[in-house]
CSV table of C-alpha atoms in Angstrom, one decimal:
chain,number,residue,atom,x,y,z
A,18,UNK,CA,62.0,33.4,55.7
A,19,UNK,CA,60.7,35.4,52.8
A,20,UNK,CA,63.4,36.8,50.4
A,21,UNK,CA,64.1,40.5,50.1
A,22,UNK,CA,64.7,42.4,46.9
A,23,UNK,CA,68.3,43.7,46.4
A,24,UNK,CA,67.5,45.9,43.4
A,25,UNK,CA,65.3,46.3,40.3
A,26,UNK,CA,67.1,46.9,37.0
A,27,UNK,CA,65.3,48.7,34.1
A,28,UNK,CA,67.0,48.0,30.7
A,29,UNK,CA,68.5,50.7,28.5
A,30,UNK,CA,67.4,50.7,24.8
A,31,UNK,CA,70.1,50.1,22.3
A,32,UNK,CA,69.7,50.5,18.5
A,33,UNK,CA,71.7,47.8,16.7
A,34,UNK,CA,71.0,48.9,13.2
A,35,UNK,CA,67.4,48.3,12.2
A,36,UNK,CA,66.2,46.8,15.4
A,37,UNK,CA,66.3,47.6,19.1
A,38,UNK,CA,67.3,45.6,22.1
A,39,UNK,CA,66.9,46.3,25.8
A,40,UNK,CA,70.2,46.0,27.6
A,41,UNK,CA,69.8,44.7,31.2
A,42,UNK,CA,73.3,43.6,32.2
A,43,UNK,CA,75.8,45.0,32.9
A,44,UNK,CA,74.0,47.6,35.0
A,45,UNK,CA,75.2,50.4,37.3
A,46,UNK,CA,76.2,48.7,40.6
A,47,UNK,CA,75.5,45.2,39.4
A,48,UNK,CA,77.7,43.8,36.6
A,49,UNK,CA,77.0,40.2,37.3
A,50,UNK,CA,74.2,37.9,38.4
A,51,UNK,CA,75.8,34.6,39.0
A,52,UNK,CA,78.1,34.1,36.0
A,53,UNK,CA,75.8,36.3,33.7
A,54,UNK,CA,77.6,39.5,32.8
A,55,UNK,CA,75.6,40.5,29.7
A,56,UNK,CA,71.9,40.2,29.1
A,57,UNK,CA,70.0,41.7,26.1
A,58,UNK,CA,66.3,41.4,25.5
A,59,UNK,CA,66.0,41.2,21.6
A,60,UNK,CA,62.9,42.8,20.2
A,61,UNK,CA,60.3,41.9,19.6
A,62,UNK,CA,61.3,43.3,16.2
A,63,UNK,CA,59.7,43.0,12.7
A,64,UNK,CA,61.5,43.0,9.4
A,65,UNK,CA,60.1,43.7,6.0
A,66,UNK,CA,60.8,41.2,3.1
A,67,UNK,CA,64.3,41.6,1.9
A,68,UNK,CA,65.7,42.8,5.3
A,69,UNK,CA,66.9,41.1,8.5
A,70,UNK,CA,69.7,40.9,11.0
A,71,UNK,CA,73.3,41.0,9.7
A,72,UNK,CA,75.8,40.8,12.6
A,73,UNK,CA,79.2,40.7,10.9
A,74,UNK,CA,82.0,38.5,12.3
A,75,UNK,CA,83.3,39.8,15.6
A,76,UNK,CA,85.5,38.3,18.4
A,77,UNK,CA,85.0,37.1,21.9
A,78,UNK,CA,87.3,35.8,24.7
A,79,UNK,CA,86.9,34.3,28.2
A,80,UNK,CA,83.1,33.9,28.0
A,81,UNK,CA,80.3,31.8,26.6
A,82,UNK,CA,77.5,33.3,24.5
A,83,UNK,CA,74.0,32.0,24.9
A,84,UNK,CA,71.4,32.6,22.3
A,85,UNK,CA,67.8,31.7,23.1
A,86,UNK,CA,64.8,32.7,20.9
A,87,UNK,CA,61.1,32.9,21.7
A,88,UNK,CA,60.2,33.7,18.1
A,89,UNK,CA,62.1,33.8,14.8
A,90,UNK,CA,65.4,32.3,13.5
A,91,UNK,CA,69.1,33.2,13.2
A,92,UNK,CA,71.9,31.4,11.5
A,93,UNK,CA,75.2,31.2,13.5
A,94,UNK,CA,78.6,30.8,11.8
A,95,UNK,CA,81.9,30.7,13.6
A,96,UNK,CA,85.6,30.3,13.1
A,97,UNK,CA,85.4,26.6,14.1
A,98,UNK,CA,83.4,26.0,10.9
A,99,UNK,CA,80.0,25.5,12.5
A,100,UNK,CA,76.9,26.7,10.7
A,101,UNK,CA,73.8,26.3,12.8
A,102,UNK,CA,70.3,27.8,12.5
A,103,UNK,CA,68.7,28.5,15.9
A,104,UNK,CA,65.0,28.3,16.4
A,105,UNK,CA,62.6,28.9,19.3
A,106,UNK,CA,63.4,26.9,22.4
A,107,UNK,CA,66.9,25.7,21.1
A,108,UNK,CA,70.1,26.7,22.8
A,109,UNK,CA,73.2,27.8,20.9
A,110,UNK,CA,76.1,27.8,23.5
A,111,UNK,CA,79.4,29.1,22.2
A,112,UNK,CA,82.4,28.9,24.5
A,113,UNK,CA,84.9,31.5,23.4
A,114,UNK,CA,87.7,30.5,25.7
A,115,UNK,CA,91.0,31.8,24.4
A,116,UNK,CA,89.3,33.3,21.4
A,117,UNK,CA,86.6,32.7,18.8
A,118,UNK,CA,84.9,34.7,16.0
A,119,UNK,CA,81.3,34.4,14.9
A,120,UNK,CA,78.5,36.0,12.9
A,121,UNK,CA,74.7,35.8,13.2
A,122,UNK,CA,72.4,36.6,10.3
A,123,UNK,CA,68.9,36.2,9.0
A,124,UNK,CA,68.8,33.3,6.5
A,125,UNK,CA,68.5,34.3,2.8
A,126,UNK,CA,65.3,32.2,2.4
A,127,UNK,CA,63.7,33.8,5.4
A,128,UNK,CA,64.4,37.2,4.0
A,129,UNK,CA,62.1,36.5,1.1
A,130,UNK,CA,59.1,37.3,3.3
A,131,UNK,CA,58.4,39.5,6.3
A,132,UNK,CA,59.8,38.1,9.5
A,133,UNK,CA,60.1,38.9,13.2
A,134,UNK,CA,62.4,38.0,16.1
A,135,UNK,CA,62.1,37.9,19.9
A,136,UNK,CA,64.5,36.4,22.5
A,137,UNK,CA,67.4,36.8,24.8
A,138,UNK,CA,71.1,37.1,24.1
A,139,UNK,CA,73.4,36.6,27.2
A,140,UNK,CA,77.0,36.2,28.0
A,141,UNK,CA,78.3,33.9,30.7
A,142,UNK,CA,81.7,34.8,32.1
A,143,UNK,CA,84.1,31.9,32.6
A,144,UNK,CA,85.9,31.0,35.8
A,145,UNK,CA,89.6,32.2,35.7
A,146,UNK,CA,90.7,28.6,35.4
A,147,UNK,CA,88.6,28.1,32.2
A,148,UNK,CA,89.2,31.5,30.5
A,149,UNK,CA,91.8,30.1,28.1
A,150,UNK,CA,90.0,26.9,27.4
A,151,UNK,CA,89.7,25.7,23.8
A,152,UNK,CA,86.8,27.4,21.9
A,153,UNK,CA,83.8,25.2,21.4
A,154,UNK,CA,80.3,25.4,20.0
A,155,UNK,CA,77.2,23.3,21.0
A,156,UNK,CA,73.7,23.3,19.7
A,157,UNK,CA,70.9,21.8,21.9
A,158,UNK,CA,67.5,21.4,20.3
A,159,UNK,CA,64.5,22.4,22.5
A,160,UNK,CA,63.4,18.7,22.8
A,161,UNK,CA,66.6,17.8,24.6
A,162,UNK,CA,66.1,20.3,27.4
A,163,UNK,CA,64.3,19.3,30.6
A,164,UNK,CA,60.7,20.6,30.9
A,165,UNK,CA,58.7,21.1,34.1
A,166,UNK,CA,55.0,21.3,33.9
A,167,UNK,CA,52.6,22.3,36.6
A,168,UNK,CA,49.1,23.7,36.6
A,169,UNK,CA,49.4,27.0,34.7
A,170,UNK,CA,53.2,26.8,34.5
A,171,UNK,CA,55.5,25.4,31.8
A,172,UNK,CA,59.2,25.8,32.3
A,173,UNK,CA,62.3,24.8,30.3
A,174,UNK,CA,65.7,24.5,32.0
A,175,UNK,CA,68.0,26.2,29.5
A,176,UNK,CA,71.3,25.8,31.4
A,177,UNK,CA,72.4,24.6,34.8
A,178,UNK,CA,70.0,23.1,37.4
A,179,UNK,CA,66.6,23.8,38.8
A,180,UNK,CA,64.0,21.7,40.7
A,181,UNK,CA,66.2,18.6,40.5
A,182,UNK,CA,66.5,18.9,36.8
A,183,UNK,CA,69.8,19.4,34.9
A,184,UNK,CA,70.2,20.8,31.4
A,185,UNK,CA,72.5,18.9,29.0
A,186,UNK,CA,74.3,22.2,28.3
A,187,UNK,CA,77.9,22.1,29.6
A,188,UNK,CA,78.6,24.9,32.0
A,189,UNK,CA,81.7,25.9,33.8
A,190,UNK,CA,80.1,27.0,37.1
A,191,UNK,CA,76.8,26.6,38.9
A,192,UNK,CA,74.2,28.2,36.8
A,193,UNK,CA,70.5,28.9,36.9
A,194,UNK,CA,68.8,29.7,33.6
A,195,UNK,CA,65.1,28.9,33.1
A,196,UNK,CA,62.4,30.0,30.7
A,197,UNK,CA,59.1,30.1,32.6
A,198,UNK,CA,55.7,30.6,30.9
A,199,UNK,CA,53.1,31.3,33.5
A,200,UNK,CA,49.4,31.8,33.2
A,201,UNK,CA,47.7,34.7,34.9
A,202,UNK,CA,47.0,33.9,38.6
A,203,UNK,CA,49.6,31.0,38.8
A,204,UNK,CA,52.6,31.1,41.2
A,205,UNK,CA,56.1,29.8,40.9
A,206,UNK,CA,58.4,29.2,43.9
A,207,UNK,CA,62.1,29.6,42.9
A,208,UNK,CA,64.7,26.9,43.5
A,209,UNK,CA,66.8,27.8,46.5
A,210,UNK,CA,70.1,26.0,45.7
A,211,UNK,CA,71.6,29.0,43.9
A,212,UNK,CA,73.3,32.0,45.7
A,213,UNK,CA,72.4,34.6,43.0
A,214,UNK,CA,68.8,34.7,41.7
A,215,UNK,CA,67.0,37.2,39.5
A,216,UNK,CA,63.8,37.3,37.5
A,217,UNK,CA,63.5,39.1,34.1
A,218,UNK,CA,60.0,39.8,32.9
A,219,UNK,CA,60.2,39.2,29.1
A,220,UNK,CA,56.4,39.4,28.7
A,221,UNK,CA,53.5,40.2,30.9
A,222,UNK,CA,53.5,41.3,34.5
A,223,UNK,CA,54.4,39.6,37.9
A,224,UNK,CA,54.0,40.3,41.5
A,225,UNK,CA,56.5,39.7,44.3
A,226,UNK,CA,55.8,40.6,47.9
A,227,UNK,CA,53.0,42.9,47.0
A,228,UNK,CA,55.0,44.9,44.4
A,229,UNK,CA,54.3,44.7,40.6
A,230,UNK,CA,56.9,44.4,37.9
A,231,UNK,CA,55.9,44.7,34.2
A,232,UNK,CA,57.7,43.7,31.0
A,233,UNK,CA,61.3,44.8,30.8
A,234,UNK,CA,62.2,44.7,34.5
A,235,UNK,CA,64.9,42.5,36.2
A,236,UNK,CA,64.3,41.8,39.9
A,237,UNK,CA,67.5,40.8,41.7
A,238,UNK,CA,66.9,39.0,45.0
A,239,UNK,CA,69.0,38.9,48.1
A,240,UNK,CA,70.6,35.5,48.7
A,241,UNK,CA,68.7,33.0,50.8
A,242,UNK,CA,65.1,32.8,51.8
A,243,UNK,CA,62.0,31.5,50.0
A,244,UNK,CA,61.1,33.4,46.8
A,245,UNK,CA,58.0,33.2,44.8
A,246,UNK,CA,56.2,35.2,42.2
A,247,UNK,CA,52.7,35.4,40.9
A,248,UNK,CA,51.8,36.1,37.2
A,249,UNK,CA,49.4,39.0,37.2
A,250,UNK,CA,48.9,38.4,33.4
A,251,UNK,CA,50.0,35.6,31.1
A,252,UNK,CA,53.8,36.1,31.5
A,253,UNK,CA,57.2,34.8,30.3
A,254,UNK,CA,59.9,35.1,33.0
A,255,UNK,CA,63.5,34.3,32.7
A,256,UNK,CA,65.1,32.9,35.9
A,257,UNK,CA,68.8,33.9,36.0
A,258,UNK,CA,71.6,33.3,38.4
A,259,UNK,CA,74.0,30.8,39.9
A,260,UNK,CA,77.2,30.9,41.9
A,261,UNK,CA,79.2,34.1,42.1
A,262,UNK,CA,82.4,34.1,40.1
A,263,UNK,CA,85.9,33.8,41.6
A,264,UNK,CA,86.6,37.6,41.3
A,265,UNK,CA,85.6,40.7,39.3
A,266,UNK,CA,85.3,40.7,35.5
A,267,UNK,CA,86.2,43.5,33.1
A,268,UNK,CA,84.2,44.1,30.0
A,269,UNK,CA,85.2,46.2,26.9
A,270,UNK,CA,83.3,45.9,23.7
A,271,UNK,CA,82.9,42.2,23.0
A,272,UNK,CA,85.7,41.2,25.4
A,273,UNK,CA,85.3,39.9,29.0
A,274,UNK,CA,88.2,38.9,31.2
A,275,UNK,CA,89.5,38.8,34.7
A,276,UNK,CA,92.4,41.1,33.9
A,277,UNK,CA,92.8,44.3,31.9
A,278,UNK,CA,96.0,42.9,30.4
A,279,UNK,CA,94.1,40.1,28.8
A,280,UNK,CA,91.6,42.5,27.2
A,281,UNK,CA,94.5,44.7,25.9
A,282,UNK,CA,96.0,41.6,24.2
A,283,UNK,CA,92.6,40.8,22.6
A,284,UNK,CA,92.4,44.4,21.3
A,285,UNK,CA,95.8,44.0,19.7
A,286,UNK,CA,95.0,40.6,18.3
A,287,UNK,CA,91.7,41.8,16.7
A,288,UNK,CA,93.2,45.0,15.4
A,289,UNK,CA,96.0,43.0,13.7
A,290,UNK,CA,93.5,40.3,12.5
A,291,UNK,CA,95.3,37.5,14.4
A,292,UNK,CA,92.0,35.9,15.4
A,293,UNK,CA,90.8,33.0,13.2
A,294,UNK,CA,88.4,33.8,10.4
A,295,UNK,CA,84.8,32.6,9.8
A,296,UNK,CA,84.8,30.4,6.7
A,297,UNK,CA,82.7,31.9,3.9
A,298,UNK,CA,82.6,35.4,5.5
A,299,UNK,CA,84.6,38.4,4.1
A,300,UNK,CA,83.2,41.2,6.3
A,301,UNK,CA,84.2,41.9,9.9
A,302,UNK,CA,83.4,44.5,12.6
A,303,UNK,CA,86.5,46.7,13.2
A,304,UNK,CA,87.9,47.4,16.6
A,305,UNK,CA,86.2,50.6,18.0
A,306,UNK,CA,88.3,53.6,17.1
A,307,UNK,CA,88.7,54.8,20.7
A,308,UNK,CA,90.3,52.3,22.9
A,309,UNK,CA,89.8,54.4,26.0
A,310,UNK,CA,86.1,55.2,25.4
A,311,UNK,CA,84.7,52.3,23.5
A,312,UNK,CA,80.9,52.1,22.9
A,313,UNK,CA,78.8,49.7,24.9
A,314,UNK,CA,79.2,46.1,23.9
A,315,UNK,CA,77.9,45.5,20.3
A,316,UNK,CA,78.6,43.6,17.2
A,317,UNK,CA,77.0,40.4,18.5
A,318,UNK,CA,73.4,39.6,18.1
A,319,UNK,CA,72.4,41.2,20.2
């Protein structure tokens, strides 16, 4: 049985101060795809010499952030003391749990010349039983992630499982997250073990069941059934999904939780500066002035 399409999500542009992202999740009527509650397409953006990204320290709770770059570099710093550059194909996975603070910036040496960046920033909501886990940070170089090669297709399993391959990234629920580079005319049949499945066209154009989807579209599939897509041009497609979470999640600024009360506590803690600090950083992003009408999530790369 061929799969049907539940919805198509077109991202909303967001200016994060000197560069633009395309925000895909959360979307009207669809906050989550599997455990993914936040999905930003970064760039592609170019920076003149002497400029770059400066995301000041900011907090998270009850989620994991996943930074994955196609082009460029960022330096991650967090309140656990980790300092880690991330480069194309690597995975920076930061489990916020009960609370963490981090920054992401363009390295000083890289600022000496023009640079550019392109990639995906996503948040994975944690199951209720893991929301208050100890914060952790893991870096996985590209060479440690499973790669799948077929004629005209090269795929990297970023997190979770796909095609009998498992990423070394520790997840808290069943996850599908794959970077697929597909030559024009080639087809990919999606793995069927995951309940939620979506495709995000980061570059190029794909066809599904006779319909065409260009760069910047996320196609969310109905559960079950065989799903495949064809690259109508050389394309880069992110496969996203996994098991549904154990209940709804609420999102306010950089906070995600299964209860409003937990978010209110995080607001109070950040406002009173009770979160841990990032060693070597003196700046921070203040709590949005309006607690009732906060802006869309920001203050994290992306």
